[in-house]
Amino acid sequence: MSRRRGGGHGGGHASSERWLLTYADLITLLLVFFVVLYSMSSPEVHKYDMLMKSLTSAFHVTSGGSNSILPPGSTHPIEGGAAVIPEMQALMQMQERLEHTIAKEDGDKAAEMVTTSLNQRGLVVSLASSAFFDSGDASIRPEALPVLRTIGKQLAKTLRNVMVEGHTDNTPIHTFQYPSNWELSTARASAVVRFLITDSHLNPRRLSAAGYGEYYPLVANDSPQHRAKNRRVDIVILRSDLKGQRPAGQF
């Protein structure tokens, strides 16, 4: 009798724990289900990494939530905080399309003429002055026009405002037409704006031109290679929330 009681008690204990097997099976099935969903979604990790790198270079990002995005050199967060991230995602997609189109239509040589980057204002398309202009001149070289035309076609697909900014190195210029680098940098920016309006038919109200001379270099003017890098015209495709505003300089 005592053995029957013991057996009955043990069987009841085993029966009461039988639900654990069913629970474990359910958890396993759910895990497999989510693994399948994840594999079907084909996440583009490299694009996510590119976005994070671009945001890191454009902003100081911390883990402080929606108010964690700060302009370089500032302790005050950008209004909207994390809302900027979708905007930067859209600009990154534009950057990819632009680079792909230039490489496809204008060849590998165009990569030496045009570089792109993202900063807190938007997408910056930098034109190397040595490829687009003769030394000391603001007339766009005929062989550079196809690349600029390709850029203009991409700009025509967006309604964002565009700032065109001319930069030089610190080599002085003293000519009748260009008494200083101020005039030269402004003339080059204006030449690009004029081409985008007349050839690509962009709305002039979207465009503005500015010349900064040698005062906003990317690198120190301490070698011919660095001076060549500083001689550029930047086409800045602004974030949409900057529409109608004149943004601060990027330095």
Coordinates of C-alpha atoms in Angstrom, one line a residue:
M1 CA 0.0 0.0 0.0
S2 CA 2.8 2.3 0.9
R3 CA 4.5 1.6 -2.5
R4 CA 1.2 2.3 -4.3
R5 CA 0.9 5.7 -2.5
G6 CA 4.5 6.5 -3.3
G7 CA 4.0 5.5 -7.0
G8 CA 0.8 7.5 -7.2
H9 CA 2.5 10.6 -5.7
G10 CA 5.5 10.3 -8.1
G11 CA 3.2 10.0 -11.1
G12 CA 1.3 13.1 -10.1
H13 CA 4.5 15.1 -9.8
A14 CA 5.6 14.0 -13.2
S15 CA 2.2 14.9 -14.6
S16 CA 2.3 18.3 -13.0
E17 CA 5.6 19.1 -14.7
R18 CA 4.6 17.8 -18.1
W19 CA 3.5 21.4 -19.1
L20 CA 7.2 22.4 -19.0
L21 CA 7.9 20.2 -22.0
T22 CA 5.1 21.9 -24.0
Y23 CA 6.3 25.3 -22.9
A24 CA 9.9 24.5 -24.0
D25 CA 8.6 23.3 -27.3
L26 CA 6.6 26.5 -27.8
I27 CA 9.7 28.7 -27.0
T28 CA 11.8 26.7 -29.4
L29 CA 9.2 27.1 -32.2
L30 CA 9.0 30.8 -31.5
L31 CA 12.7 31.1 -31.7
V32 CA 12.8 29.2 -35.0
F33 CA 10.0 31.4 -36.3
F34 CA 11.9 34.7 -35.5
V35 CA 15.1 33.3 -37.0
V36 CA 13.2 32.6 -40.2
L37 CA 11.7 36.0 -40.3
Y38 CA 15.0 37.6 -39.7
S39 CA 16.6 35.7 -42.5
M40 CA 13.8 36.5 -44.9
S41 CA 14.1 40.2 -44.1
S42 CA 17.7 40.3 -45.5
P43 CA 18.8 43.3 -43.4
E44 CA 21.4 45.5 -45.2
V45 CA 23.8 45.7 -42.4
H46 CA 26.4 47.6 -44.5
K47 CA 23.9 50.4 -45.1
Y48 CA 23.2 50.6 -41.5
D49 CA 26.9 50.8 -40.7
M50 CA 27.3 53.5 -43.4
L51 CA 24.5 55.6 -41.8
M52 CA 26.0 55.3 -38.3
K53 CA 29.4 56.3 -39.6
S54 CA 28.0 59.3 -41.4
L55 CA 26.0 60.4 -38.4
T56 CA 29.0 60.0 -36.2
S57 CA 31.1 62.2 -38.4
A58 CA 28.3 64.8 -38.8
F59 CA 27.1 64.8 -35.1
H60 CA 28.3 64.0 -31.7
V61 CA 26.0 61.1 -30.8
T62 CA 25.5 59.8 -27.3
S63 CA 23.0 57.5 -25.7
G64 CA 20.8 60.3 -24.3
G65 CA 17.7 59.7 -26.3
S66 CA 15.9 62.2 -28.6
N67 CA 18.1 65.1 -27.5
S68 CA 21.4 63.3 -28.0
I69 CA 22.5 64.7 -31.4
L70 CA 24.8 67.7 -31.1
P71 CA 26.4 69.9 -33.7
P72 CA 30.2 69.8 -33.6
G73 CA 31.6 72.1 -31.0
S74 CA 28.2 72.7 -29.3
T75 CA 26.6 71.6 -26.1
H76 CA 23.1 72.3 -27.3
P77 CA 21.3 69.5 -29.1
I78 CA 19.7 70.0 -32.5
E79 CA 16.0 70.7 -32.2
G80 CA 14.2 67.5 -33.1
G81 CA 17.1 65.3 -31.9
A82 CA 16.6 61.7 -33.2
A83 CA 14.1 63.0 -35.8
V84 CA 17.2 64.0 -37.8
I85 CA 18.1 60.4 -38.4
P86 CA 15.4 59.7 -41.1
E87 CA 16.4 62.9 -42.8
M88 CA 20.1 61.7 -42.9
Q89 CA 18.9 58.3 -44.2
A90 CA 17.2 59.9 -47.1
L91 CA 20.3 62.0 -47.9
M92 CA 22.5 58.9 -47.7
Q93 CA 20.3 57.2 -50.3
M94 CA 20.6 60.2 -52.5
Q95 CA 24.4 60.0 -52.0
E96 CA 24.4 56.4 -53.1
R97 CA 22.3 57.1 -56.2
L98 CA 24.5 60.0 -57.2
E99 CA 27.8 58.1 -56.8
H100 CA 26.3 55.2 -58.7
T101 CA 25.0 57.4 -61.6
I102 CA 28.3 59.3 -61.9
A103 CA 30.3 56.1 -62.0
K104 CA 27.9 54.6 -64.6
E105 CA 27.6 57.6 -66.9
D106 CA 30.9 59.3 -66.5
G107 CA 33.4 56.5 -65.6
D108 CA 36.0 56.0 -63.0
K109 CA 37.8 59.2 -63.8
A110 CA 34.9 61.1 -62.4
A111 CA 35.7 59.7 -58.9
E112 CA 38.8 61.9 -59.0
M113 CA 36.7 64.9 -59.9
V114 CA 33.8 64.5 -57.4
T115 CA 33.6 63.4 -53.8
T116 CA 30.6 63.2 -51.5
S117 CA 30.1 63.4 -47.8
L118 CA 27.4 64.0 -45.2
N119 CA 27.6 66.7 -42.5
Q120 CA 25.1 68.4 -40.2
R121 CA 23.8 70.5 -43.0
G122 CA 23.1 67.8 -45.6
L123 CA 24.9 66.1 -48.5
V124 CA 28.0 67.8 -49.8
V125 CA 29.1 67.2 -53.3
S126 CA 32.7 68.5 -53.7
L127 CA 34.0 69.4 -57.2
A128 CA 37.8 69.5 -57.4
S129 CA 38.7 72.9 -58.9
S130 CA 41.7 71.4 -60.8
A131 CA 39.3 69.2 -62.8
F132 CA 36.6 71.8 -63.4
F133 CA 38.5 75.1 -63.8
D134 CA 41.8 76.3 -65.2
S135 CA 44.2 77.9 -62.7
G136 CA 43.0 81.4 -61.8
D137 CA 39.9 81.1 -63.9
A138 CA 36.2 80.6 -63.3
S139 CA 35.0 79.2 -66.6
I140 CA 34.0 75.6 -66.3
R141 CA 36.1 73.3 -68.5
P142 CA 34.2 71.8 -71.4
E143 CA 35.4 68.3 -70.5
A144 CA 33.9 68.7 -67.0
L145 CA 30.4 69.7 -68.2
P146 CA 29.1 66.1 -68.6
V147 CA 29.8 65.3 -64.9
L148 CA 28.2 68.5 -63.8
R149 CA 25.2 67.7 -66.0
T150 CA 24.8 64.3 -64.3
I151 CA 24.8 66.0 -60.9
G152 CA 22.2 68.5 -62.2
K153 CA 19.9 65.7 -63.3
Q154 CA 20.0 64.2 -59.8
L155 CA 19.4 67.6 -58.2
A156 CA 16.3 68.0 -60.5
K157 CA 14.8 65.0 -58.8
T158 CA 14.6 66.7 -55.4
L159 CA 13.0 69.9 -54.1
R160 CA 15.7 70.5 -51.5
N161 CA 17.5 73.9 -51.4
V162 CA 21.1 73.9 -52.7
M163 CA 24.0 76.1 -51.6
V164 CA 27.0 76.3 -54.0
E165 CA 30.2 77.4 -52.2
G166 CA 33.5 78.3 -53.7
H167 CA 36.8 77.7 -51.9
T168 CA 40.4 78.3 -52.8
D169 CA 43.8 77.6 -51.2
N170 CA 45.9 80.4 -49.7
T171 CA 47.9 81.2 -52.8
P172 CA 47.3 84.9 -53.4
I173 CA 45.8 86.0 -56.8
H174 CA 46.1 89.6 -58.1
T175 CA 44.5 90.0 -61.6
F176 CA 42.3 92.6 -63.1
Q177 CA 39.3 90.2 -63.1
Y178 CA 40.1 88.6 -59.7
P179 CA 41.9 91.0 -57.3
S180 CA 41.7 88.3 -54.6
N181 CA 40.6 84.8 -53.8
W182 CA 37.2 86.2 -52.6
E183 CA 36.3 87.2 -56.2
L184 CA 37.7 83.9 -57.7
S185 CA 35.8 81.6 -55.3
T186 CA 32.6 83.6 -55.7
A187 CA 32.9 83.6 -59.5
R188 CA 33.4 79.8 -59.6
A189 CA 30.4 79.2 -57.3
S190 CA 28.3 81.5 -59.5
A191 CA 29.4 79.7 -62.7
V192 CA 28.2 76.4 -61.3
V193 CA 24.9 77.9 -60.2
R194 CA 24.4 79.5 -63.6
F195 CA 25.0 76.1 -65.3
L196 CA 22.6 74.3 -63.1
I197 CA 19.9 76.9 -63.9
T198 CA 20.5 77.1 -67.7
D199 CA 21.4 73.5 -68.4
S200 CA 19.6 71.5 -65.7
H201 CA 16.6 73.9 -65.4
L202 CA 16.7 74.1 -61.6
N203 CA 14.5 76.6 -60.0
P204 CA 16.7 79.6 -59.2
R205 CA 14.9 80.1 -55.9
R206 CA 16.4 76.9 -54.7
L207 CA 19.9 78.0 -55.4
S208 CA 22.4 80.3 -53.8
A209 CA 26.1 81.0 -54.4
A210 CA 28.8 82.0 -51.9
G211 CA 32.6 82.4 -52.0
Y212 CA 34.8 81.8 -48.9
G213 CA 38.2 82.3 -50.4
E214 CA 40.9 80.5 -48.5
Y215 CA 39.3 80.9 -45.1
Y216 CA 37.6 77.5 -44.7
P217 CA 40.2 74.9 -45.8
L218 CA 39.6 71.2 -45.4
V219 CA 43.3 70.6 -44.5
A220 CA 46.3 72.8 -43.8
N221 CA 47.7 74.5 -46.8
D222 CA 51.2 73.0 -46.2
S223 CA 51.7 71.0 -49.4
P224 CA 50.7 71.0 -53.1
Q225 CA 48.4 68.0 -52.5
H226 CA 46.7 69.7 -49.5
R227 CA 46.3 73.0 -51.4
A228 CA 44.7 71.1 -54.3
K229 CA 42.3 69.5 -51.9
N230 CA 41.3 72.9 -50.5
R231 CA 40.5 74.3 -54.0
R232 CA 37.0 73.1 -54.6
V233 CA 33.4 74.1 -55.2
D234 CA 30.9 72.4 -52.7
I235 CA 27.4 71.8 -53.8
V236 CA 25.5 71.4 -50.5
I237 CA 22.1 69.7 -50.7
L238 CA 20.5 71.0 -47.6
R239 CA 18.4 69.0 -45.1
S240 CA 14.7 69.7 -45.8
D241 CA 14.2 71.2 -42.3
L242 CA 16.7 73.9 -43.3
K243 CA 14.5 74.9 -46.2
G244 CA 14.3 78.7 -46.4
Q245 CA 17.1 79.2 -44.0
R246 CA 20.6 80.2 -44.5
P247 CA 22.6 77.7 -42.5
A248 CA 25.8 78.5 -40.6
G249 CA 29.1 77.5 -42.1
Q250 CA 30.2 73.9 -41.8
F251 CA 33.3 74.8 -39.9

